[in-house]
Short mmCIF file of C-alpha atoms in Angstrom, two decimals:
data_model
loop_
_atom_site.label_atom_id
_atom_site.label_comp_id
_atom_site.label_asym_id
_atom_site.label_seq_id
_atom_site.Cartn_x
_atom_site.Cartn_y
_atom_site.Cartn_z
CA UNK W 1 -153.64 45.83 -98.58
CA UNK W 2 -151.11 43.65 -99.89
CA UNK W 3 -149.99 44.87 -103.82
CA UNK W 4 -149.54 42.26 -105.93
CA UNK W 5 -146.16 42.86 -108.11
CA UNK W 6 -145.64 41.21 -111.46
CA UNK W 7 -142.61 40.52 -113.16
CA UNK W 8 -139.98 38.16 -114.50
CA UNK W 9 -138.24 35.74 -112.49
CA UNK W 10 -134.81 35.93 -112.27
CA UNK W 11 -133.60 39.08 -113.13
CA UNK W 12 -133.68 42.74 -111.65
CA UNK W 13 -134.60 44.33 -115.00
CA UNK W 14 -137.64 46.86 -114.63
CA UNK W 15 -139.17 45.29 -112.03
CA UNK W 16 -136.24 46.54 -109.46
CA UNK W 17 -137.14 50.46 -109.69
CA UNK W 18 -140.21 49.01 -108.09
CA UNK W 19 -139.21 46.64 -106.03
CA UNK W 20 -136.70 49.29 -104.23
CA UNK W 21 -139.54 51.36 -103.13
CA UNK W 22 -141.91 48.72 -102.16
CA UNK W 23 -138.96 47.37 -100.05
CA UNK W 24 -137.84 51.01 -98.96
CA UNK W 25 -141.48 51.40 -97.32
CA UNK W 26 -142.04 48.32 -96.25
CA UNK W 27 -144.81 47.32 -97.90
CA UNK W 28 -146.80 44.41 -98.06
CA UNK W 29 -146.17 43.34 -101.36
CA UNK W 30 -146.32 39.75 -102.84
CA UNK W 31 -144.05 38.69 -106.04
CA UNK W 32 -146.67 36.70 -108.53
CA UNK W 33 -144.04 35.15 -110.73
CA UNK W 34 -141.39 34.01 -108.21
CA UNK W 35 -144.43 32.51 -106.07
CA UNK W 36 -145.63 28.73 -105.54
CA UNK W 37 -147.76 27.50 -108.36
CA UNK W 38 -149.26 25.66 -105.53
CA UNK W 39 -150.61 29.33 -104.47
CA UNK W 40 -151.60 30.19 -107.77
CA UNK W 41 -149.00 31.67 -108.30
CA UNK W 42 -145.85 31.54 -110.76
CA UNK W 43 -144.57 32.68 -113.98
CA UNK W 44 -147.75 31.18 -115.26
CA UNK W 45 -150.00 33.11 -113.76
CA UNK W 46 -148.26 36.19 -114.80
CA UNK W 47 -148.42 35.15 -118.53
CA UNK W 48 -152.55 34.60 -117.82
CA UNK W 49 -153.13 38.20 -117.15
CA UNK W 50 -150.86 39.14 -120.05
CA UNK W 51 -153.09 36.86 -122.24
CA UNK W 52 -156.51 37.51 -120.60
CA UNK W 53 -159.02 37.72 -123.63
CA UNK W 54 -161.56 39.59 -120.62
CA UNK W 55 -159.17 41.74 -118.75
CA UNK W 56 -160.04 45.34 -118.55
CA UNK W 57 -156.60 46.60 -117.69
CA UNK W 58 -154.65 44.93 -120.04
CA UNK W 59 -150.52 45.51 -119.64
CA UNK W 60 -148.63 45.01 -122.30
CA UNK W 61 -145.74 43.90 -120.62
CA UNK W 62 -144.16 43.22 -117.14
CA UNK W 63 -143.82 44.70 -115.00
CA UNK W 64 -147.44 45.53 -113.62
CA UNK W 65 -149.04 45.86 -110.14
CA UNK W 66 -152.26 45.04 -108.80
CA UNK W 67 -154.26 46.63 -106.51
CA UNK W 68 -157.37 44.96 -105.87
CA UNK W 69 -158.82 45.84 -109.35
CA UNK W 70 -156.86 48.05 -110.65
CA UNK W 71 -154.06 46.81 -112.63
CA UNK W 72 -151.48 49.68 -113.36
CA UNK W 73 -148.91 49.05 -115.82
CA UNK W 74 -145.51 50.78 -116.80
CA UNK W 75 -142.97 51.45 -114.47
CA UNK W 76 -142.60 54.79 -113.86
CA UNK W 77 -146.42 54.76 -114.04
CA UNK W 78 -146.45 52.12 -111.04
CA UNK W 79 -144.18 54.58 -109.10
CA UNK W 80 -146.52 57.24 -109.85
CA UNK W 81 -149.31 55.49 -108.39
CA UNK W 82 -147.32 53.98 -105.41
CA UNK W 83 -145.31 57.13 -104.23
CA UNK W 84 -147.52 59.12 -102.35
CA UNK W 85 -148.91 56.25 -100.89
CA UNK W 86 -145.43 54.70 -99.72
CA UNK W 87 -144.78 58.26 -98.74
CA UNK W 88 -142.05 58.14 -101.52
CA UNK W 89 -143.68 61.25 -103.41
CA UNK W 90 -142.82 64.77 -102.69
CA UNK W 91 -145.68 66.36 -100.42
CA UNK W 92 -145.97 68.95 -102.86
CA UNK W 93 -148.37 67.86 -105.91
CA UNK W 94 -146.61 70.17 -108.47
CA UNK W 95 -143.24 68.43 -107.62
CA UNK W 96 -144.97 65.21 -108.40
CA UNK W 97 -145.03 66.08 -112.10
CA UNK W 98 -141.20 66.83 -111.56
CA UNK W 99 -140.42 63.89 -109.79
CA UNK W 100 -142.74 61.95 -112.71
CA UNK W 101 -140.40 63.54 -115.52
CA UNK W 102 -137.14 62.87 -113.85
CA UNK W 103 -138.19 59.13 -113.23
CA UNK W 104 -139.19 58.81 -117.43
CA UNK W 105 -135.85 60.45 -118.46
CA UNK W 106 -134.40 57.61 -115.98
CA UNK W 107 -136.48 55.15 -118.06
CA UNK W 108 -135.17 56.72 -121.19
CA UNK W 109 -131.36 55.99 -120.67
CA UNK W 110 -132.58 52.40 -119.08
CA UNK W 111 -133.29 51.49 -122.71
CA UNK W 112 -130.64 53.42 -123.98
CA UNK W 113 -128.82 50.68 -121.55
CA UNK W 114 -130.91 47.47 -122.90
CA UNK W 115 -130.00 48.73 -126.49
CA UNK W 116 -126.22 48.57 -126.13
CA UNK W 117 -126.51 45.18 -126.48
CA UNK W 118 -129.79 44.65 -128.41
CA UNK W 119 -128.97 47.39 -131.11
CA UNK W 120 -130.69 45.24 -133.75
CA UNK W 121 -133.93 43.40 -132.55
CA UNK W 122 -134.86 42.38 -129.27
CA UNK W 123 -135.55 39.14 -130.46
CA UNK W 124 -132.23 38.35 -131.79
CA UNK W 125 -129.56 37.12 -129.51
CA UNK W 126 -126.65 39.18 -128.44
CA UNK W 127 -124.29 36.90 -130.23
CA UNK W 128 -126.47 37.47 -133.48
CA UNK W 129 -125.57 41.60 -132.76
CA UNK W 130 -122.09 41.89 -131.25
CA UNK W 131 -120.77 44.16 -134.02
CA UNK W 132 -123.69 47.01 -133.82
CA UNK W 133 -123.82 46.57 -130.42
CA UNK W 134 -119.96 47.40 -130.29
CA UNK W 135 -121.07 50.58 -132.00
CA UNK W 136 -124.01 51.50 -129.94
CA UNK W 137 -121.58 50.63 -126.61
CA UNK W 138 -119.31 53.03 -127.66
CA UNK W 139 -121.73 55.90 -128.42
CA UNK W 140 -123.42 55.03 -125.24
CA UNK W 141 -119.93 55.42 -123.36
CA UNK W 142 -118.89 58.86 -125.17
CA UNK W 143 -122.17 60.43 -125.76
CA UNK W 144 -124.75 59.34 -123.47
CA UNK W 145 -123.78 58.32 -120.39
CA UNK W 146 -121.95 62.06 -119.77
CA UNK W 147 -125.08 63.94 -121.45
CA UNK W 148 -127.33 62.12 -119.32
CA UNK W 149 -125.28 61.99 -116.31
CA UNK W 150 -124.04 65.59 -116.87
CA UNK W 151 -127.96 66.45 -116.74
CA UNK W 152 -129.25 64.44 -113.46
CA UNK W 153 -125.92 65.81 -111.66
CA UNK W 154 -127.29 69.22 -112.84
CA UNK W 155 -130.86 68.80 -111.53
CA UNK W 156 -128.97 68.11 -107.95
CA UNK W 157 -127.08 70.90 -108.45
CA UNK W 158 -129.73 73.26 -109.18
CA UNK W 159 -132.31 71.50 -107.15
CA UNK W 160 -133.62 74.51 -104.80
CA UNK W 161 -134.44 72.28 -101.28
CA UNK W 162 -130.59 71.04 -101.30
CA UNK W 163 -128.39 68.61 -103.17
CA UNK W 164 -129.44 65.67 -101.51
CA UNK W 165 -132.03 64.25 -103.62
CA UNK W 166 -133.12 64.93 -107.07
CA UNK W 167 -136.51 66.33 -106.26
CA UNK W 168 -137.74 68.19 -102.93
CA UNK W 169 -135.66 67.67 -99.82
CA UNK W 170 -136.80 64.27 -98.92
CA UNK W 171 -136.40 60.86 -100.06
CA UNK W 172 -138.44 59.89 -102.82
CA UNK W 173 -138.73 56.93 -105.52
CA UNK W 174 -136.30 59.34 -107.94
CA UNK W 175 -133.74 58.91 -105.35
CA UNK W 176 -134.25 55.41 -105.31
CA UNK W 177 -134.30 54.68 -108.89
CA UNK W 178 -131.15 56.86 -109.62
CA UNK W 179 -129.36 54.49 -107.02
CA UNK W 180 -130.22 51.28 -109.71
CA UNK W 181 -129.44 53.07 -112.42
CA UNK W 182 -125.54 54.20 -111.62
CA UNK W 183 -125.58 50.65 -109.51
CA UNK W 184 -126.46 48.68 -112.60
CA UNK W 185 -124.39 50.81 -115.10
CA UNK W 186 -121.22 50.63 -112.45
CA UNK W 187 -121.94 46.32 -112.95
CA UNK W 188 -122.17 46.61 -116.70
CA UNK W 189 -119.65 49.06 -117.87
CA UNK W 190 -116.99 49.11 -114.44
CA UNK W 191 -114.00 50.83 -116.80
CA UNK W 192 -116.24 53.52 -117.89
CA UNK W 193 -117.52 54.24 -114.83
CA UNK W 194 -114.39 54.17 -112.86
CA UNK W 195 -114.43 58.16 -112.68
CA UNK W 196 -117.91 58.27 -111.94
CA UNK W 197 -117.21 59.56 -108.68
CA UNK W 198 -114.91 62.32 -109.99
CA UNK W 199 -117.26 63.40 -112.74
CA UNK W 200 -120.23 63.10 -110.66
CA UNK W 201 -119.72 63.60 -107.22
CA UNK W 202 -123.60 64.21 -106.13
CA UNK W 203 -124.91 61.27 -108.27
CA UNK W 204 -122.32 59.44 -106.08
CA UNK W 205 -123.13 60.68 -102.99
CA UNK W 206 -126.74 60.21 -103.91
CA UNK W 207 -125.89 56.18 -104.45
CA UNK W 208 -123.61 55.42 -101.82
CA UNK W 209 -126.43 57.49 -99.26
CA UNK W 210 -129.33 55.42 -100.50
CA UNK W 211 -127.25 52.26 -99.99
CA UNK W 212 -126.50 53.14 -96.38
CA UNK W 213 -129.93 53.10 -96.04
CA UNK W 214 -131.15 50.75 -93.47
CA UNK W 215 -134.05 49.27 -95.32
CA UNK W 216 -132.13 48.93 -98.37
CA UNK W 217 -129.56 47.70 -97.22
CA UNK W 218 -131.34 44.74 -95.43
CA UNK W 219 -133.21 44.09 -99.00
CA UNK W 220 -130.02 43.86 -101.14
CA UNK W 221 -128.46 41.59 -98.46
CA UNK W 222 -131.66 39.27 -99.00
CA UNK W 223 -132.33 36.86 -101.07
CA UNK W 224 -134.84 38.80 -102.32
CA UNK W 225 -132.55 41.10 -104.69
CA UNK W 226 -131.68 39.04 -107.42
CA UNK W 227 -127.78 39.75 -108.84
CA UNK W 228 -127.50 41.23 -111.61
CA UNK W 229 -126.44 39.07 -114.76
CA UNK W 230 -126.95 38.95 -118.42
CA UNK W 231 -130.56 38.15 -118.85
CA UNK W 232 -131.23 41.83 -117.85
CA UNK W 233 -131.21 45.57 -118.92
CA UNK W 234 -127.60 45.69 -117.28
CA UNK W 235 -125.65 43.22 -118.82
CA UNK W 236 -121.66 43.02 -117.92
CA UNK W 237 -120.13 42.05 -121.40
CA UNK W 238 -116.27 42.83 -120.88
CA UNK W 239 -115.84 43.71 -125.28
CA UNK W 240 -118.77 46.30 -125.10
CA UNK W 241 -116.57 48.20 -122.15
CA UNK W 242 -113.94 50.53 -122.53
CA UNK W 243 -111.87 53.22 -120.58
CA UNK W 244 -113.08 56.60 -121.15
CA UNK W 245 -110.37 59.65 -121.20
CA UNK U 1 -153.36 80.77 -118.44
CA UNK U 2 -151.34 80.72 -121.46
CA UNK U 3 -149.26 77.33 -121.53
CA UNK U 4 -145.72 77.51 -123.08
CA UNK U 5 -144.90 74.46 -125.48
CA UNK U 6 -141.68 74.22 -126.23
CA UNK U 7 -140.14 71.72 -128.56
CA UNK U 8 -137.96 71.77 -132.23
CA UNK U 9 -139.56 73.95 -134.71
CA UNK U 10 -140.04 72.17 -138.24
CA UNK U 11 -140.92 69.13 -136.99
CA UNK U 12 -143.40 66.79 -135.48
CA UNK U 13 -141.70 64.65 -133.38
CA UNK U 14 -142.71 64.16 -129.86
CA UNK U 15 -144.45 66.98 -129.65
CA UNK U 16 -146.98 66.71 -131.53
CA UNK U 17 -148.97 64.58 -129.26
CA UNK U 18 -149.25 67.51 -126.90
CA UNK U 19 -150.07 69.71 -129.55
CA UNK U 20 -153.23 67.62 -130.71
CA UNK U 21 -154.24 67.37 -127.21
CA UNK U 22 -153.49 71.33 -127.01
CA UNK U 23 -155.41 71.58 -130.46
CA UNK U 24 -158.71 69.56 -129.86
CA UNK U 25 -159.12 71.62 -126.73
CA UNK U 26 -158.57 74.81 -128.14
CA UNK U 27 -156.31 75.88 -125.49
CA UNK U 28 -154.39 78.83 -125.42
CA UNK U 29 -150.84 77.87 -126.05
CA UNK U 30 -147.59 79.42 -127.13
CA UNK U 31 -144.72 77.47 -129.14
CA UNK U 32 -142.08 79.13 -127.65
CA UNK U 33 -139.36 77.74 -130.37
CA UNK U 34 -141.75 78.86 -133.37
CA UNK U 35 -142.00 82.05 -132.03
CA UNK U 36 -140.58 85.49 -132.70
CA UNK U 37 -137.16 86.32 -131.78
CA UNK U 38 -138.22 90.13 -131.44
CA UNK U 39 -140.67 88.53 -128.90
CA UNK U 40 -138.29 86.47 -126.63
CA UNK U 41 -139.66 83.48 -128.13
CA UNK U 42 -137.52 81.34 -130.73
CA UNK U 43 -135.36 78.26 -130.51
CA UNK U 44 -132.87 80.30 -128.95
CA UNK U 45 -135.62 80.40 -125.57
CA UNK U 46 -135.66 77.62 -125.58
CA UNK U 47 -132.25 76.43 -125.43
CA UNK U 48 -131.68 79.31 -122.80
CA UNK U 49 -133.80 77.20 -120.20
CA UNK U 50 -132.06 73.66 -121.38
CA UNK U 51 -128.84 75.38 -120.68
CA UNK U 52 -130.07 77.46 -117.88
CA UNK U 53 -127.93 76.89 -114.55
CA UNK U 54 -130.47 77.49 -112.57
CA UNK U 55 -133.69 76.65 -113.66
CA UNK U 56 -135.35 74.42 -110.51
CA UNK U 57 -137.24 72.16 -112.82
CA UNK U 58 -134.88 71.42 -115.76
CA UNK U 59 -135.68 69.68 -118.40
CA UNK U 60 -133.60 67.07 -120.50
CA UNK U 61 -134.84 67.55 -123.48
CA UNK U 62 -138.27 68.93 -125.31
CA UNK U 63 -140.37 68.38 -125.61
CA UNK U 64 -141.65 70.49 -122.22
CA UNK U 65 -144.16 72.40 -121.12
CA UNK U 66 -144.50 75.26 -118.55
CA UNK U 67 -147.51 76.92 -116.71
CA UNK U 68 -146.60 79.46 -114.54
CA UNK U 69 -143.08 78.79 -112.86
CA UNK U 70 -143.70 75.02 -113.09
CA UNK U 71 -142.13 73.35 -115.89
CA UNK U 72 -143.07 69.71 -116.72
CA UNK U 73 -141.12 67.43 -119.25
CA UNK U 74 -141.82 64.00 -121.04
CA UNK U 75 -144.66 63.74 -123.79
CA UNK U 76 -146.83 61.38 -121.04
CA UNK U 77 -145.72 63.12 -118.41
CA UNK U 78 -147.05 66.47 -119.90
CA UNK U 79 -150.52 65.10 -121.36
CA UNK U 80 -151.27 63.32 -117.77
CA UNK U 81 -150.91 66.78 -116.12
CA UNK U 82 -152.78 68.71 -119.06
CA UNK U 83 -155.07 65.69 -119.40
CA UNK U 84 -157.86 67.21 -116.62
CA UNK U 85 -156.84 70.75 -117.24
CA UNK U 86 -157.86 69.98 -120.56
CA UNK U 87 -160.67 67.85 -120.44
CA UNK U 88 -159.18 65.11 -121.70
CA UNK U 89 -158.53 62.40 -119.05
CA UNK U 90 -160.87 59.96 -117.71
CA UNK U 91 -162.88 61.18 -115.32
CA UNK U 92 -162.48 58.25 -113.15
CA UNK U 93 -159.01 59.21 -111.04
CA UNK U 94 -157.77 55.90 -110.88
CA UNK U 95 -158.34 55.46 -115.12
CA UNK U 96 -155.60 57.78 -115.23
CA UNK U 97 -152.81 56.19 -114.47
CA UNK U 98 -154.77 53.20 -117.27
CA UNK U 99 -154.57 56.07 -119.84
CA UNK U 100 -150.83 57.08 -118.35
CA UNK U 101 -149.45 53.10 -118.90
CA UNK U 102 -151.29 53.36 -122.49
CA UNK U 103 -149.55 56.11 -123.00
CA UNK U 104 -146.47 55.04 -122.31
CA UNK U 105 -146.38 51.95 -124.15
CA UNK U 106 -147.32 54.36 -126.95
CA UNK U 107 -144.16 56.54 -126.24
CA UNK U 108 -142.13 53.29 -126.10
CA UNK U 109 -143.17 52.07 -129.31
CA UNK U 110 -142.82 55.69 -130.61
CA UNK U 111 -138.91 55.30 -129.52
CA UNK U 112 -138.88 51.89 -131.40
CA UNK U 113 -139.82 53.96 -134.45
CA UNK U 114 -137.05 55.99 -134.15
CA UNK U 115 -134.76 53.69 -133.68
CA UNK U 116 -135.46 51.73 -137.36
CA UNK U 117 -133.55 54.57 -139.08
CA UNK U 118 -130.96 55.52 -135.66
CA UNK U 119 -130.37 52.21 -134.22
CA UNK U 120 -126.50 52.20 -133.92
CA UNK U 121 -126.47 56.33 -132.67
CA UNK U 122 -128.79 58.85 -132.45
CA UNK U 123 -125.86 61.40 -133.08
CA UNK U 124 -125.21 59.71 -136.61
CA UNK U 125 -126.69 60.50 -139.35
CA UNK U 126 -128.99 58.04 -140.89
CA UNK U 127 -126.61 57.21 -144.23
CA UNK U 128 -123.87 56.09 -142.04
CA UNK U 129 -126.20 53.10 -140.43
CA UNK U 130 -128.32 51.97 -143.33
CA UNK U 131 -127.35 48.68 -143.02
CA UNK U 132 -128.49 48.02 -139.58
CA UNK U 133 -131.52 50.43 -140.00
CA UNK U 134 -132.63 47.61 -142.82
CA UNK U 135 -132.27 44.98 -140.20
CA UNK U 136 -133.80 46.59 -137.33
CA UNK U 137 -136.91 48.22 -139.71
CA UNK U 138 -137.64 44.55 -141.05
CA UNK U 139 -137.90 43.44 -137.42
CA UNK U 140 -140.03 45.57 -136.41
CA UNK U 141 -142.15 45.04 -139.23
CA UNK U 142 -142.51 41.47 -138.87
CA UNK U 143 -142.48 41.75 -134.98
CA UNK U 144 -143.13 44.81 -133.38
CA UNK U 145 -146.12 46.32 -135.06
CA UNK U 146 -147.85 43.38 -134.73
CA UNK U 147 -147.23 42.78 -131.22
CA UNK U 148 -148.08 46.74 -130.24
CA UNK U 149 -150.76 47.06 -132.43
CA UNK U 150 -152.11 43.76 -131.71
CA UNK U 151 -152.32 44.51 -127.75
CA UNK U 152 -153.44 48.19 -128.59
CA UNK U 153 -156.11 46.50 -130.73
CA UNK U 154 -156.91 43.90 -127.77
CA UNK U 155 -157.58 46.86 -125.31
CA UNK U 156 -160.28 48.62 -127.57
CA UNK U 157 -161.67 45.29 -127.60
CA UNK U 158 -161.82 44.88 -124.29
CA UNK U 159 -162.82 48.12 -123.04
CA UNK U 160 -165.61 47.50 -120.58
CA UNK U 161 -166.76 51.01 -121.56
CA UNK U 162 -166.79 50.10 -125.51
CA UNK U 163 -164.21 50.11 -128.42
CA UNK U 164 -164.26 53.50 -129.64
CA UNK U 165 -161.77 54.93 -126.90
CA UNK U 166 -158.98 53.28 -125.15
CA UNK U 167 -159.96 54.07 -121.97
CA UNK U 168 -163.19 55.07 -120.37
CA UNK U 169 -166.06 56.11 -122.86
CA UNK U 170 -165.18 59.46 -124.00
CA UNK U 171 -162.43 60.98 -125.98
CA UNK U 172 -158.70 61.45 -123.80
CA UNK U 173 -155.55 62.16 -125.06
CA UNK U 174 -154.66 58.73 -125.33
CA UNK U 175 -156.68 58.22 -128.58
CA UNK U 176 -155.17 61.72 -129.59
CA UNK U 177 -152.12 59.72 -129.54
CA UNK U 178 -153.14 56.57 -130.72
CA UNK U 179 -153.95 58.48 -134.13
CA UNK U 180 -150.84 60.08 -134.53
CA UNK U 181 -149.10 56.90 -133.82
CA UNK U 182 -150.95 55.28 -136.65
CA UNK U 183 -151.11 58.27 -138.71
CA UNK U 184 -147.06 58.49 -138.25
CA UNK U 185 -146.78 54.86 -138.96
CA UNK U 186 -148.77 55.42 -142.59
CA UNK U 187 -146.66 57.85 -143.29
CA UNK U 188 -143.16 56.21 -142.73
CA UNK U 189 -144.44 52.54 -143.70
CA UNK U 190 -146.75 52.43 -146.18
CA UNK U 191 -146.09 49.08 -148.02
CA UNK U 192 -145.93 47.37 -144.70
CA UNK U 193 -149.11 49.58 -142.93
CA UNK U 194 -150.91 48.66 -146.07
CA UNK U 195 -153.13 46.06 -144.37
CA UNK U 196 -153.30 47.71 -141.26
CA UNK U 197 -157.45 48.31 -141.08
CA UNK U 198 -158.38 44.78 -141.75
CA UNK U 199 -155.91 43.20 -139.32
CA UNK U 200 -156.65 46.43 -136.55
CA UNK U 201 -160.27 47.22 -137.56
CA UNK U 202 -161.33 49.10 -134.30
CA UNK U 203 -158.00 50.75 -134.39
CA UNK U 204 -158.80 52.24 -138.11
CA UNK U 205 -162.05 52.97 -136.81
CA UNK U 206 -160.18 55.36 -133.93
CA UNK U 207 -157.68 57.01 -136.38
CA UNK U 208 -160.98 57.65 -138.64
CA UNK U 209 -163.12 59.24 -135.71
CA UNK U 210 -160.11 61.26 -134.49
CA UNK U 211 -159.16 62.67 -138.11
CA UNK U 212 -162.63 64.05 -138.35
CA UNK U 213 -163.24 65.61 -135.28
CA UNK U 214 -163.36 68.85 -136.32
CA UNK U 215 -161.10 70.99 -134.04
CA UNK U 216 -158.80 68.36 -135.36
CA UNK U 217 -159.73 68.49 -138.82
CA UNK U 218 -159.29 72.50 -138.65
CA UNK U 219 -155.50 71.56 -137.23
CA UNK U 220 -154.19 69.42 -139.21
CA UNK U 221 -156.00 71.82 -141.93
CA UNK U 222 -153.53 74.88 -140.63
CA UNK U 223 -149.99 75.91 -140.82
CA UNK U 224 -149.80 74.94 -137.26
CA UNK U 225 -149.87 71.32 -138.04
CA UNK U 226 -145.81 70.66 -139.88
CA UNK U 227 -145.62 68.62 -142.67
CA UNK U 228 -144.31 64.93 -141.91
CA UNK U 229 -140.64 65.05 -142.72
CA UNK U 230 -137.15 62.93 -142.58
CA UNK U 231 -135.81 65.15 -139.55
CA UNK U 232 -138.77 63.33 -137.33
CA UNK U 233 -139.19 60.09 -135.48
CA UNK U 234 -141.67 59.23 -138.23
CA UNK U 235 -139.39 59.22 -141.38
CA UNK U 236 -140.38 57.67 -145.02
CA UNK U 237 -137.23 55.69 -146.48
CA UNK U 238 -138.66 53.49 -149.19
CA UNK U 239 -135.60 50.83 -148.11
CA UNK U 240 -136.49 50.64 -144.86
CA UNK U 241 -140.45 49.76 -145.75
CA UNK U 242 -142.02 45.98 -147.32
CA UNK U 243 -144.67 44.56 -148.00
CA UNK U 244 -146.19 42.11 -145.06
CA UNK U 245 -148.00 38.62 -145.93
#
């Protein structure tokens, strides 16, 4: 069965929690909107499921996946659906509703991360926002990166199978998505992340172990992974950084 | 089985969505922060398992929910698990994860709610970001509410099952939801939500069916159900709210 994945050309954004553990596993996976319009594929076709008038499933955004019918929307929702059968779900079904809580709370402080630069409207440009997004930046520095951080370093602490992963003692999508999240906060805010490490030794342990990972590693060497740049959640603008004590 | 709800007393908030789901199917729940002191319960229980150092399953933040030794947290994450239990999810297994993406676009447009009177810092107070709260309340306004409400309209529409539930063709949690969403958006925007039924007609219909169910009506008829107030996502600031065309 080959899922169909849907989402934005061009940048990692949302779509990359995804794409990490459809590459992890090795699926069979197709990208609609970086395919061939030829194919019927393309950005194009994307935006005709999004405006589908008889669709029963209707997203309201990208990303979504389809399986056969079934079109499943949200991304932590998609992982939901996906981990067991990429074997990137814990075995045991109560510690899916962990994993599942963990990987929203990672969603949560990904639009924390979108916000610092679209405080205002997500319609605006950046350039329309710089000064509240100065303000949002710098809460997001002090505040929220070490409360959120501080927590997800916890759960590894306290995490009963071992310190490796955030849920269970094997690999799963949590593990996976924690990896893009300190990867894409390290590209967008490099001074105040520079004790990451320090602060957070298991998160970083966590990252630099996924990385290693032979099927990762492979992807983000492909031309596949799309780098990061300021279209996305993770955007690197150098006046929204700042060195943290 | 007694399930533990714990989230902020005096408010709303997040929690209420698993309290109407809790509510319609007269479940047997505790709110552990509401609770007695003398009884263990209180918002000082709560904060003892935030805080706890070693608590397998921690939570971030409440609103959570615990059955047995498990404890689940995220408002979508907790309804999909109680969904079944509760006799409120579709009965199909693979609408679930339909309602579970509905529900989270809810939750994100819940968040975007929020963020019209905290969109600078949730750790500020309100008075010390009125000026961007104007400009990111008139946005979504003009922009967001339209664009939710218009695809939450769109999947009533085209529910192959019919347009009185969002998914499937009997009552789930998601139209639980749904109400309160629109009931919380009444509340806080009144001028602008004054149109609301004749631009989202099936929608009104849904917040109309759901207010007068009557395990509902009984609820929101109680002490259980907390007044709408400006310590909750859903807050009523005349300056924030205007008239739409």
């Amino acid at each position: 069965m080959t899922y169909q994945l849907y989402y934005w050309d061009g940048l990692q954004g949302r779509g990359e929690f995804v794409r990490l553990a459809l590459e992890e596993a090795r699926a069979d996976y197709v990208e609609v909107a970086r395919g061939d319009e030829q194919d019927g594929l393309g950005t194009g076709a994307m935006i005709d499921v999004l405006d589908s008038r008889s669709e029963a499933y209707l997203p309201y955004a990208p990303p979504f996946l389809q399986d056969g019918d079934l079109i499943i929307s949200q991304t932590a929702n998609i992982l939901f659906y996906l981990g067991p059968k990429l074997n990137l779900a814990p075995k045991v079904e109560s510690l899916r509703y962990v994993a599942n809580g963990l990987q929203l709370t990672i969603a949560d402080m990904v639009t924390e991360a979108h916000d610092t630069h679209h405080p205002l409207a997500s319609g605006m440009y950046y350039e329309e926002q710089k000064e509240a997004a100065k303000i949002r930046a710098t809460d997001f520095i002090d505040n929220r990166i070490p409360k959120f951080m501080g927590y997800f370093e916890r759960v590894l602490k306290q995490n009963p199978a071992g310190d490796k992963h955030m849920v269970g003692d094997t690999l799963t999508y949590v593990d996976l998505s924690m990896f893009q999240l300190i990867d894409g906060l390290h590209y967008a805010f490099p001074r105040a992340m520079k004790h990451f490490g320090e602060r957070h030794p298991r998160l970083a342990r966590l990252h630099d172990a996924v990385l290693k990972r032979p099927n990762i590693a492979a992807y983000l060497d492909s031309e596949r992974r799309l780098p990061y740049n300021e279209t996305c959640v993770f955007r690197h603008y150098p006046e929204l950084d700042k060195d943290v004590r």
